[in-house]
């Protein structure tokens, strides 16, 4: 399966394609594709920012915006590794199955639809069609989320419900940690009558 067939497959036959990616040790191609998507989105998002300057909101000097965006891309790649490792560990603990390299590759390729959100948002903003500028990233985000769940399912050979559960565990843990932190903080603040 060459790169063009893989990209086509992600868009139109994702289950079969993600299954093949997870079994063929394409982790480097997945990281490269993920990085290209993130860099492209960074560039287009900079164009969106120029339509509505971010300096008014965040007070970041114009010269530092590219640096902040580049650090964001690096952070995204690091998070790809962390999430692949975390899901692989959870898969081994809960379901006694793991495929870290296959999952890393699959999650990298699952990010491909994300390349459409910023251009559609940019076009909608310049055309003055605000609902599309909100709807396009939302729909593409849901598409990417579905591909990530499929990537987990195909990499670990799980059922869809098992893959969804595995996908949600880190979010549930973060919410539980935030609740504990908020309860702890609120219990230390004295309440006055």
Short mmCIF file of N, CA and C in Angstrom, two decimals:
data_model
loop_
_atom_site.label_atom_id
_atom_site.label_comp_id
_atom_site.label_asym_id
_atom_site.label_seq_id
_atom_site.Cartn_x
_atom_site.Cartn_y
_atom_site.Cartn_z
N UNK A 1 0.85 -1.17 0.00
CA UNK A 1 0.00 0.00 0.00
C UNK A 1 0.90 1.24 0.00
N UNK A 2 0.83 2.04 -1.06
CA UNK A 2 1.65 3.25 -1.11
C UNK A 2 0.95 4.40 -0.39
N UNK A 3 1.64 5.54 -0.30
CA UNK A 3 1.12 6.67 0.48
C UNK A 3 -0.21 7.18 -0.06
N UNK A 4 -0.34 7.28 -1.39
CA UNK A 4 -1.59 7.79 -1.99
C UNK A 4 -2.74 6.83 -1.67
N UNK A 5 -2.51 5.53 -1.79
CA UNK A 5 -3.56 4.56 -1.46
C UNK A 5 -3.93 4.62 0.02
N UNK A 6 -2.92 4.84 0.86
CA UNK A 6 -3.17 4.93 2.30
C UNK A 6 -4.00 6.16 2.63
N UNK A 7 -3.65 7.29 2.04
CA UNK A 7 -4.42 8.52 2.28
C UNK A 7 -5.84 8.36 1.77
N UNK A 8 -6.00 7.79 0.58
CA UNK A 8 -7.33 7.53 0.03
C UNK A 8 -8.11 6.60 0.97
N UNK A 9 -7.42 5.56 1.45
CA UNK A 9 -8.06 4.60 2.34
C UNK A 9 -8.52 5.21 3.65
N UNK A 10 -7.72 6.12 4.21
CA UNK A 10 -8.10 6.79 5.46
C UNK A 10 -9.40 7.56 5.25
N UNK A 11 -9.55 8.16 4.08
CA UNK A 11 -10.73 8.99 3.82
C UNK A 11 -11.98 8.16 3.50
N UNK A 12 -11.80 7.04 2.78
CA UNK A 12 -12.97 6.34 2.26
C UNK A 12 -13.15 4.91 2.76
N UNK A 13 -12.08 4.24 3.19
CA UNK A 13 -12.18 2.90 3.77
C UNK A 13 -11.29 2.83 5.01
N UNK A 14 -11.66 3.59 6.04
CA UNK A 14 -10.76 3.73 7.18
C UNK A 14 -10.53 2.45 7.98
N UNK A 15 -11.51 1.60 8.12
CA UNK A 15 -11.34 0.39 8.94
C UNK A 15 -10.26 -0.50 8.34
N UNK A 16 -10.41 -0.82 7.07
CA UNK A 16 -9.44 -1.69 6.39
C UNK A 16 -8.05 -1.04 6.38
N UNK A 17 -8.00 0.25 6.10
CA UNK A 17 -6.72 0.96 5.99
C UNK A 17 -6.03 1.04 7.34
N UNK A 18 -6.75 1.41 8.39
CA UNK A 18 -6.14 1.49 9.72
C UNK A 18 -5.70 0.12 10.23
N UNK A 19 -6.43 -0.93 9.86
CA UNK A 19 -6.01 -2.28 10.21
C UNK A 19 -4.68 -2.60 9.53
N UNK A 20 -4.56 -2.27 8.25
CA UNK A 20 -3.32 -2.53 7.51
C UNK A 20 -2.17 -1.70 8.07
N UNK A 21 -2.42 -0.44 8.37
CA UNK A 21 -1.38 0.44 8.93
C UNK A 21 -0.87 -0.11 10.25
N UNK A 22 -1.79 -0.54 11.10
CA UNK A 22 -1.38 -1.01 12.43
C UNK A 22 -0.57 -2.29 12.38
N UNK A 23 -0.71 -3.06 11.32
CA UNK A 23 0.01 -4.32 11.21
C UNK A 23 1.31 -4.21 10.40
N UNK A 24 1.51 -3.11 9.69
CA UNK A 24 2.66 -3.01 8.77
C UNK A 24 3.78 -2.11 9.25
N UNK A 25 3.83 -1.77 10.53
CA UNK A 25 4.96 -1.04 11.09
C UNK A 25 5.24 0.29 10.35
N UNK A 26 4.19 1.06 10.13
CA UNK A 26 4.31 2.35 9.44
C UNK A 26 4.38 3.51 10.42
N UNK A 27 4.96 3.30 11.59
CA UNK A 27 4.95 4.33 12.64
C UNK A 27 5.68 5.59 12.21
N UNK A 28 6.77 5.49 11.48
CA UNK A 28 7.50 6.69 11.05
C UNK A 28 6.66 7.50 10.06
N UNK A 29 6.02 6.82 9.12
CA UNK A 29 5.14 7.51 8.17
C UNK A 29 3.98 8.18 8.90
N UNK A 30 3.46 7.52 9.94
CA UNK A 30 2.38 8.11 10.73
C UNK A 30 2.82 9.37 11.45
N UNK A 31 4.02 9.35 12.01
CA UNK A 31 4.54 10.54 12.70
C UNK A 31 4.78 11.67 11.72
N UNK A 32 5.34 11.34 10.55
CA UNK A 32 5.60 12.36 9.54
C UNK A 32 4.29 12.97 9.05
N UNK A 33 3.29 12.12 8.75
CA UNK A 33 2.00 12.64 8.29
C UNK A 33 1.35 13.51 9.36
N UNK A 34 1.39 13.06 10.61
CA UNK A 34 0.84 13.85 11.72
C UNK A 34 1.53 15.21 11.80
N UNK A 35 2.86 15.22 11.68
CA UNK A 35 3.63 16.48 11.74
C UNK A 35 3.28 17.40 10.59
N UNK A 36 3.13 16.84 9.39
CA UNK A 36 2.76 17.65 8.22
C UNK A 36 1.38 18.28 8.43
N UNK A 37 0.43 17.49 8.94
CA UNK A 37 -0.91 18.03 9.21
C UNK A 37 -0.84 19.16 10.23
N UNK A 38 -0.08 18.97 11.30
CA UNK A 38 0.05 19.99 12.34
C UNK A 38 0.73 21.26 11.81
N UNK A 39 1.78 21.11 11.01
CA UNK A 39 2.49 22.28 10.45
C UNK A 39 1.59 23.02 9.47
N UNK A 40 0.89 22.29 8.60
CA UNK A 40 -0.04 22.92 7.67
C UNK A 40 -1.11 23.69 8.42
N UNK A 41 -1.68 23.05 9.45
CA UNK A 41 -2.71 23.71 10.25
C UNK A 41 -2.16 24.95 10.95
N UNK A 42 -0.91 24.89 11.42
CA UNK A 42 -0.28 26.04 12.07
C UNK A 42 -0.21 27.22 11.09
N UNK A 43 0.17 26.94 9.85
CA UNK A 43 0.31 28.01 8.84
C UNK A 43 -1.06 28.61 8.51
N UNK A 44 -2.05 27.76 8.27
CA UNK A 44 -3.39 28.26 7.93
C UNK A 44 -4.00 28.99 9.13
N UNK A 45 -3.80 28.46 10.33
CA UNK A 45 -4.32 29.14 11.52
C UNK A 45 -3.68 30.51 11.70
N UNK A 46 -2.45 30.66 11.28
CA UNK A 46 -1.81 31.99 11.33
C UNK A 46 -2.55 32.95 10.40
N UNK A 47 -2.99 32.46 9.25
CA UNK A 47 -3.80 33.28 8.35
C UNK A 47 -5.13 33.66 8.97
N UNK A 48 -5.73 32.71 9.70
CA UNK A 48 -6.99 33.01 10.40
C UNK A 48 -6.76 34.06 11.46
N UNK A 49 -5.64 33.95 12.17
CA UNK A 49 -5.30 34.91 13.23
C UNK A 49 -5.14 36.31 12.64
N UNK A 50 -4.59 36.39 11.43
CA UNK A 50 -4.41 37.70 10.81
C UNK A 50 -5.74 38.35 10.46
N UNK A 51 -6.78 37.52 10.28
CA UNK A 51 -8.12 38.08 10.04
C UNK A 51 -8.67 38.72 11.31
N UNK A 52 -8.39 38.08 12.45
CA UNK A 52 -8.78 38.60 13.76
C UNK A 52 -7.55 38.52 14.65
N UNK A 53 -6.77 39.58 14.76
CA UNK A 53 -5.49 39.51 15.45
C UNK A 53 -5.58 38.98 16.87
N UNK A 54 -4.74 37.97 17.15
CA UNK A 54 -4.71 37.34 18.46
C UNK A 54 -4.05 38.23 19.51
N UNK A 55 -3.26 39.21 19.06
CA UNK A 55 -2.58 40.09 20.02
C UNK A 55 -3.58 40.82 20.90
N UNK A 56 -4.76 41.09 20.37
CA UNK A 56 -5.76 41.78 21.16
C UNK A 56 -6.28 40.88 22.29
N UNK A 57 -6.28 39.57 22.05
CA UNK A 57 -6.82 38.64 23.03
C UNK A 57 -5.73 38.17 23.99
N UNK A 58 -4.58 37.74 23.45
CA UNK A 58 -3.55 37.12 24.27
C UNK A 58 -2.37 38.02 24.60
N UNK A 59 -2.25 39.14 23.96
CA UNK A 59 -1.15 40.07 24.16
C UNK A 59 0.21 39.41 23.89
N UNK A 60 0.28 38.56 22.84
CA UNK A 60 1.54 37.95 22.43
C UNK A 60 2.13 38.81 21.33
N UNK A 61 3.41 39.20 21.46
CA UNK A 61 4.03 39.99 20.39
C UNK A 61 4.01 39.22 19.07
N UNK A 62 3.82 39.93 17.99
CA UNK A 62 3.71 39.33 16.67
C UNK A 62 4.92 38.46 16.34
N UNK A 63 6.10 38.88 16.78
CA UNK A 63 7.31 38.13 16.46
C UNK A 63 7.37 36.78 17.17
N UNK A 64 6.62 36.61 18.25
CA UNK A 64 6.65 35.36 19.00
C UNK A 64 5.55 34.38 18.62
N UNK A 65 4.60 34.81 17.80
CA UNK A 65 3.48 33.94 17.46
C UNK A 65 3.95 32.68 16.73
N UNK A 66 4.90 32.82 15.78
CA UNK A 66 5.40 31.65 15.06
C UNK A 66 6.11 30.69 16.01
N UNK A 67 6.86 31.24 16.96
CA UNK A 67 7.56 30.40 17.92
C UNK A 67 6.56 29.64 18.79
N UNK A 68 5.54 30.32 19.26
CA UNK A 68 4.51 29.68 20.08
C UNK A 68 3.80 28.59 19.26
N UNK A 69 3.50 28.88 18.00
CA UNK A 69 2.83 27.90 17.14
C UNK A 69 3.73 26.68 16.91
N UNK A 70 5.02 26.91 16.67
CA UNK A 70 5.96 25.81 16.45
C UNK A 70 6.09 24.94 17.70
N UNK A 71 6.13 25.58 18.86
CA UNK A 71 6.18 24.82 20.12
C UNK A 71 4.89 24.00 20.27
N UNK A 72 3.78 24.54 19.82
CA UNK A 72 2.52 23.80 19.84
C UNK A 72 2.57 22.55 18.98
N UNK A 73 3.22 22.65 17.81
CA UNK A 73 3.37 21.49 16.93
C UNK A 73 4.23 20.43 17.61
N UNK A 74 5.34 20.85 18.21
CA UNK A 74 6.22 19.91 18.90
C UNK A 74 5.47 19.24 20.06
N UNK A 75 4.71 20.04 20.81
CA UNK A 75 3.92 19.50 21.92
C UNK A 75 2.90 18.48 21.40
N UNK A 76 2.28 18.75 20.24
CA UNK A 76 1.31 17.81 19.67
C UNK A 76 1.95 16.47 19.32
N UNK A 77 3.16 16.52 18.75
CA UNK A 77 3.86 15.28 18.42
C UNK A 77 4.22 14.51 19.69
N UNK A 78 4.67 15.23 20.71
CA UNK A 78 4.98 14.58 22.00
C UNK A 78 3.71 13.94 22.58
N UNK A 79 2.60 14.64 22.50
CA UNK A 79 1.33 14.09 23.01
C UNK A 79 0.89 12.86 22.22
N UNK A 80 1.21 12.82 20.92
CA UNK A 80 0.90 11.63 20.11
C UNK A 80 1.64 10.42 20.69
N UNK A 81 2.91 10.60 21.02
CA UNK A 81 3.69 9.52 21.63
C UNK A 81 3.12 9.13 23.00
N UNK A 82 2.81 10.12 23.81
CA UNK A 82 2.30 9.85 25.16
C UNK A 82 0.97 9.11 25.09
N UNK A 83 0.06 9.57 24.25
CA UNK A 83 -1.24 8.93 24.16
C UNK A 83 -1.13 7.52 23.58
N UNK A 84 -0.24 7.31 22.60
CA UNK A 84 -0.04 5.96 22.06
C UNK A 84 0.48 5.03 23.14
N UNK A 85 1.45 5.51 23.92
CA UNK A 85 1.98 4.70 25.00
C UNK A 85 0.95 4.42 26.08
N UNK A 86 0.18 5.44 26.43
CA UNK A 86 -0.84 5.28 27.47
C UNK A 86 -1.92 4.30 27.03
N UNK A 87 -2.42 4.46 25.80
CA UNK A 87 -3.45 3.53 25.31
C UNK A 87 -2.90 2.11 25.18
N UNK A 88 -1.64 1.99 24.78
CA UNK A 88 -1.04 0.66 24.67
C UNK A 88 -0.91 0.01 26.05
N UNK A 89 -0.49 0.80 27.03
CA UNK A 89 -0.38 0.27 28.39
C UNK A 89 -1.75 -0.13 28.94
N UNK A 90 -2.73 0.75 28.75
CA UNK A 90 -4.09 0.43 29.22
C UNK A 90 -4.65 -0.79 28.49
N UNK A 91 -4.35 -0.90 27.19
CA UNK A 91 -4.80 -2.07 26.42
C UNK A 91 -4.20 -3.35 26.95
N UNK A 92 -2.93 -3.30 27.32
CA UNK A 92 -2.28 -4.50 27.88
C UNK A 92 -2.82 -4.83 29.26
N UNK A 93 -3.05 -3.80 30.08
CA UNK A 93 -3.56 -4.04 31.44
C UNK A 93 -5.00 -4.55 31.41
N UNK A 94 -5.86 -3.90 30.65
CA UNK A 94 -7.29 -4.22 30.68
C UNK A 94 -7.64 -5.40 29.78
N UNK A 95 -7.12 -5.42 28.55
CA UNK A 95 -7.54 -6.43 27.58
C UNK A 95 -6.43 -7.42 27.20
N UNK A 96 -5.27 -7.33 27.84
CA UNK A 96 -4.12 -8.19 27.55
C UNK A 96 -3.74 -8.18 26.07
N UNK A 97 -3.82 -7.01 25.46
CA UNK A 97 -3.42 -6.85 24.07
C UNK A 97 -2.75 -5.49 23.91
N UNK A 98 -1.74 -5.44 23.07
CA UNK A 98 -1.05 -4.18 22.85
C UNK A 98 -0.35 -4.17 21.49
N UNK A 99 -0.16 -3.00 20.97
CA UNK A 99 0.52 -2.83 19.68
C UNK A 99 0.92 -1.36 19.61
N UNK A 100 1.93 -0.98 20.38
CA UNK A 100 2.29 0.43 20.51
C UNK A 100 2.70 1.05 19.18
N UNK A 101 3.55 0.38 18.42
CA UNK A 101 3.99 0.92 17.12
C UNK A 101 2.81 1.04 16.15
N UNK A 102 1.98 0.01 16.13
CA UNK A 102 0.82 0.05 15.24
C UNK A 102 -0.15 1.14 15.62
N UNK A 103 -0.34 1.34 16.92
CA UNK A 103 -1.24 2.40 17.38
C UNK A 103 -0.66 3.77 17.08
N UNK A 104 0.64 3.94 17.28
CA UNK A 104 1.30 5.21 16.96
C UNK A 104 1.10 5.56 15.49
N UNK A 105 1.31 4.58 14.62
CA UNK A 105 1.10 4.80 13.18
C UNK A 105 -0.35 5.11 12.87
N UNK A 106 -1.26 4.32 13.46
CA UNK A 106 -2.69 4.50 13.17
C UNK A 106 -3.20 5.85 13.65
N UNK A 107 -2.79 6.26 14.86
CA UNK A 107 -3.23 7.57 15.37
C UNK A 107 -2.65 8.70 14.53
N UNK A 108 -1.43 8.53 14.04
CA UNK A 108 -0.83 9.54 13.15
C UNK A 108 -1.64 9.70 11.87
N UNK A 109 -2.00 8.58 11.26
CA UNK A 109 -2.80 8.63 10.04
C UNK A 109 -4.23 9.07 10.31
N UNK A 110 -4.76 8.77 11.50
CA UNK A 110 -6.13 9.17 11.84
C UNK A 110 -6.28 10.69 11.93
N UNK A 111 -5.17 11.40 12.05
CA UNK A 111 -5.23 12.87 12.13
C UNK A 111 -5.43 13.51 10.76
N UNK A 112 -5.35 12.74 9.70
CA UNK A 112 -5.39 13.29 8.34
C UNK A 112 -6.60 14.20 8.05
N UNK A 113 -7.83 13.84 8.43
CA UNK A 113 -8.95 14.75 8.14
C UNK A 113 -8.80 16.13 8.78
N UNK A 114 -8.00 16.23 9.83
CA UNK A 114 -7.78 17.51 10.48
C UNK A 114 -7.18 18.56 9.57
N UNK A 115 -6.62 18.14 8.46
CA UNK A 115 -6.01 19.09 7.53
C UNK A 115 -7.07 19.94 6.82
N UNK A 116 -8.33 19.49 6.84
CA UNK A 116 -9.39 20.23 6.15
C UNK A 116 -10.02 21.33 7.00
N UNK A 117 -9.96 21.21 8.33
CA UNK A 117 -10.66 22.16 9.20
C UNK A 117 -10.18 23.60 9.05
N UNK A 118 -8.88 23.90 9.19
CA UNK A 118 -8.46 25.30 9.08
C UNK A 118 -8.74 25.95 7.71
N UNK A 119 -8.50 25.25 6.58
CA UNK A 119 -8.85 25.91 5.30
C UNK A 119 -10.34 26.20 5.17
N UNK A 120 -11.18 25.25 5.60
CA UNK A 120 -12.62 25.50 5.54
C UNK A 120 -13.02 26.65 6.45
N UNK A 121 -12.41 26.71 7.62
CA UNK A 121 -12.69 27.80 8.56
C UNK A 121 -12.24 29.14 7.96
N UNK A 122 -11.07 29.15 7.35
CA UNK A 122 -10.55 30.37 6.73
C UNK A 122 -11.48 30.85 5.61
N UNK A 123 -11.89 29.92 4.75
CA UNK A 123 -12.79 30.27 3.64
C UNK A 123 -14.11 30.80 4.18
N UNK A 124 -14.65 30.14 5.22
CA UNK A 124 -15.93 30.58 5.79
C UNK A 124 -15.82 31.97 6.41
N UNK A 125 -14.71 32.24 7.08
CA UNK A 125 -14.54 33.56 7.71
C UNK A 125 -14.41 34.64 6.64
N UNK A 126 -13.60 34.39 5.62
CA UNK A 126 -13.42 35.40 4.56
C UNK A 126 -14.69 35.60 3.74
N UNK A 127 -15.51 34.54 3.62
CA UNK A 127 -16.77 34.67 2.89
C UNK A 127 -17.88 35.24 3.77
N UNK A 128 -17.61 35.39 5.06
CA UNK A 128 -18.61 35.94 5.97
C UNK A 128 -19.67 34.95 6.38
N UNK A 129 -19.38 33.66 6.22
CA UNK A 129 -20.34 32.62 6.57
C UNK A 129 -19.94 32.00 7.90
N UNK A 130 -20.27 32.68 9.00
CA UNK A 130 -19.84 32.30 10.33
C UNK A 130 -20.30 30.90 10.77
N UNK A 131 -21.52 30.46 10.45
CA UNK A 131 -21.91 29.11 10.90
C UNK A 131 -20.97 28.01 10.38
N UNK A 132 -20.50 28.14 9.14
CA UNK A 132 -19.58 27.14 8.60
C UNK A 132 -18.23 27.20 9.30
N UNK A 133 -17.81 28.38 9.72
CA UNK A 133 -16.52 28.50 10.41
C UNK A 133 -16.55 27.80 11.76
N UNK A 134 -17.74 27.60 12.31
CA UNK A 134 -17.89 26.87 13.57
C UNK A 134 -18.19 25.40 13.30
N UNK A 135 -19.04 25.13 12.32
CA UNK A 135 -19.49 23.77 12.03
C UNK A 135 -18.39 22.91 11.42
N UNK A 136 -17.59 23.44 10.51
CA UNK A 136 -16.56 22.65 9.82
C UNK A 136 -15.56 22.04 10.80
N UNK A 137 -14.95 22.84 11.71
CA UNK A 137 -14.02 22.20 12.66
C UNK A 137 -14.71 21.18 13.58
N UNK A 138 -15.96 21.43 13.92
CA UNK A 138 -16.69 20.50 14.78
C UNK A 138 -16.90 19.15 14.09
N UNK A 139 -17.37 19.18 12.85
CA UNK A 139 -17.62 17.95 12.10
C UNK A 139 -16.31 17.20 11.85
N UNK A 140 -15.27 17.92 11.46
CA UNK A 140 -13.99 17.28 11.20
C UNK A 140 -13.38 16.75 12.49
N UNK A 141 -13.59 17.44 13.60
CA UNK A 141 -13.13 16.94 14.89
C UNK A 141 -13.81 15.63 15.26
N UNK A 142 -15.12 15.53 15.01
CA UNK A 142 -15.84 14.29 15.27
C UNK A 142 -15.37 13.16 14.36
N UNK A 143 -15.08 13.51 13.10
CA UNK A 143 -14.56 12.53 12.14
C UNK A 143 -13.21 11.99 12.63
N UNK A 144 -12.35 12.89 13.08
CA UNK A 144 -11.04 12.49 13.59
C UNK A 144 -11.18 11.64 14.85
N UNK A 145 -12.09 12.01 15.74
CA UNK A 145 -12.35 11.23 16.94
C UNK A 145 -12.78 9.81 16.58
N UNK A 146 -13.68 9.68 15.60
CA UNK A 146 -14.12 8.36 15.16
C UNK A 146 -12.95 7.56 14.59
N UNK A 147 -12.09 8.21 13.83
CA UNK A 147 -10.92 7.52 13.28
C UNK A 147 -9.95 7.08 14.39
N UNK A 148 -9.81 7.88 15.43
CA UNK A 148 -8.95 7.50 16.54
C UNK A 148 -9.49 6.27 17.26
N UNK A 149 -10.79 6.19 17.43
CA UNK A 149 -11.40 5.02 18.07
C UNK A 149 -11.23 3.79 17.17
N UNK A 150 -11.40 3.98 15.87
CA UNK A 150 -11.17 2.88 14.93
C UNK A 150 -9.71 2.44 14.98
N UNK A 151 -8.79 3.41 15.10
CA UNK A 151 -7.37 3.09 15.18
C UNK A 151 -7.08 2.23 16.41
N UNK A 152 -7.66 2.57 17.54
CA UNK A 152 -7.48 1.78 18.76
C UNK A 152 -8.07 0.39 18.56
N UNK A 153 -9.27 0.34 18.00
CA UNK A 153 -9.95 -0.94 17.79
C UNK A 153 -9.14 -1.86 16.88
N UNK A 154 -8.66 -1.31 15.77
CA UNK A 154 -7.93 -2.14 14.81
C UNK A 154 -6.53 -2.50 15.29
N UNK A 155 -5.87 -1.59 16.00
CA UNK A 155 -4.52 -1.87 16.50
C UNK A 155 -4.52 -2.95 17.56
N UNK A 156 -5.54 -2.97 18.41
CA UNK A 156 -5.59 -3.93 19.52
C UNK A 156 -6.55 -5.08 19.27
N UNK A 157 -7.23 -5.06 18.12
CA UNK A 157 -8.21 -6.09 17.76
C UNK A 157 -9.28 -6.23 18.84
N UNK A 158 -9.90 -5.11 19.15
CA UNK A 158 -10.95 -5.04 20.16
C UNK A 158 -12.30 -4.85 19.49
N UNK A 159 -13.37 -4.94 20.29
CA UNK A 159 -14.69 -4.56 19.80
C UNK A 159 -14.79 -3.04 19.85
N UNK A 160 -15.80 -2.49 19.19
CA UNK A 160 -15.97 -1.04 19.17
C UNK A 160 -16.23 -0.50 20.58
N UNK A 161 -17.05 -1.20 21.37
CA UNK A 161 -17.33 -0.72 22.73
C UNK A 161 -16.08 -0.77 23.60
N UNK A 162 -15.24 -1.79 23.44
CA UNK A 162 -14.00 -1.85 24.19
C UNK A 162 -13.06 -0.72 23.79
N UNK A 163 -13.01 -0.40 22.49
CA UNK A 163 -12.15 0.69 22.01
C UNK A 163 -12.64 2.03 22.53
N UNK A 164 -13.96 2.23 22.56
CA UNK A 164 -14.51 3.49 23.09
C UNK A 164 -14.18 3.61 24.57
N UNK A 165 -14.35 2.53 25.32
CA UNK A 165 -14.03 2.55 26.74
C UNK A 165 -12.56 2.89 26.96
N UNK A 166 -11.67 2.24 26.20
CA UNK A 166 -10.25 2.50 26.32
C UNK A 166 -9.93 3.95 25.96
N UNK A 167 -10.60 4.48 24.95
CA UNK A 167 -10.40 5.87 24.52
C UNK A 167 -10.81 6.85 25.62
N UNK A 168 -11.87 6.53 26.33
CA UNK A 168 -12.41 7.45 27.34
C UNK A 168 -11.69 7.40 28.69
N UNK A 169 -10.95 6.34 28.97
CA UNK A 169 -10.32 6.20 30.28
C UNK A 169 -9.44 7.40 30.64
N UNK A 170 -8.52 7.87 29.77
CA UNK A 170 -7.70 9.03 30.17
C UNK A 170 -8.54 10.27 30.48
N UNK A 171 -9.62 10.50 29.72
CA UNK A 171 -10.46 11.66 29.98
C UNK A 171 -11.18 11.52 31.32
N UNK A 172 -11.64 10.32 31.62
CA UNK A 172 -12.31 10.08 32.90
C UNK A 172 -11.32 10.30 34.05
N UNK A 173 -10.10 9.83 33.90
CA UNK A 173 -9.08 10.02 34.93
C UNK A 173 -8.77 11.50 35.14
N UNK A 174 -8.66 12.25 34.06
CA UNK A 174 -8.39 13.69 34.18
C UNK A 174 -9.53 14.39 34.89
N UNK A 175 -10.77 14.05 34.54
CA UNK A 175 -11.93 14.66 35.20
C UNK A 175 -11.94 14.32 36.69
N UNK A 176 -11.63 13.07 37.02
CA UNK A 176 -11.60 12.67 38.43
C UNK A 176 -10.51 13.42 39.19
N UNK A 177 -9.34 13.58 38.58
CA UNK A 177 -8.25 14.33 39.22
C UNK A 177 -8.65 15.78 39.42
N UNK A 178 -9.29 16.40 38.43
CA UNK A 178 -9.74 17.79 38.57
C UNK A 178 -10.78 17.93 39.67
N UNK A 179 -11.68 16.96 39.78
CA UNK A 179 -12.69 17.02 40.84
C UNK A 179 -12.02 16.93 42.21
N UNK A 180 -11.05 16.03 42.35
CA UNK A 180 -10.33 15.90 43.62
C UNK A 180 -9.60 17.20 43.94
N UNK A 181 -8.96 17.80 42.96
CA UNK A 181 -8.24 19.07 43.18
C UNK A 181 -9.22 20.16 43.59
N UNK A 182 -10.35 20.27 42.88
CA UNK A 182 -11.34 21.30 43.22
C UNK A 182 -11.93 21.09 44.61
N UNK A 183 -12.22 19.84 44.97
CA UNK A 183 -12.75 19.56 46.30
C UNK A 183 -11.72 19.89 47.37
N UNK A 184 -10.46 19.55 47.11
CA UNK A 184 -9.39 19.84 48.06
C UNK A 184 -9.21 21.35 48.23
N UNK A 185 -9.21 22.07 47.13
CA UNK A 185 -9.05 23.53 47.21
C UNK A 185 -10.24 24.16 47.90
N UNK A 186 -11.44 23.72 47.54
CA UNK A 186 -12.63 24.33 48.16
C UNK A 186 -12.74 24.00 49.64
N UNK A 187 -12.18 22.86 50.06
CA UNK A 187 -12.24 22.53 51.49
C UNK A 187 -11.23 23.33 52.31
N UNK A 188 -10.22 23.89 51.66
CA UNK A 188 -9.24 24.70 52.39
C UNK A 188 -9.59 26.17 52.43
N UNK A 189 -10.55 26.58 51.63
CA UNK A 189 -10.95 28.00 51.61
C UNK A 189 -11.99 28.21 52.72
N UNK A 190 -11.73 29.13 53.61
CA UNK A 190 -12.73 29.36 54.67
C UNK A 190 -13.96 30.08 54.11
N UNK A 191 -15.10 29.63 54.56
CA UNK A 191 -16.35 30.25 54.13
C UNK A 191 -16.84 31.19 55.22
N UNK A 192 -17.19 32.39 54.83
CA UNK A 192 -17.64 33.40 55.80
C UNK A 192 -19.15 33.53 55.72
N UNK A 193 -19.75 33.75 56.88
CA UNK A 193 -21.21 33.91 56.92
C UNK A 193 -21.58 35.34 56.76
#
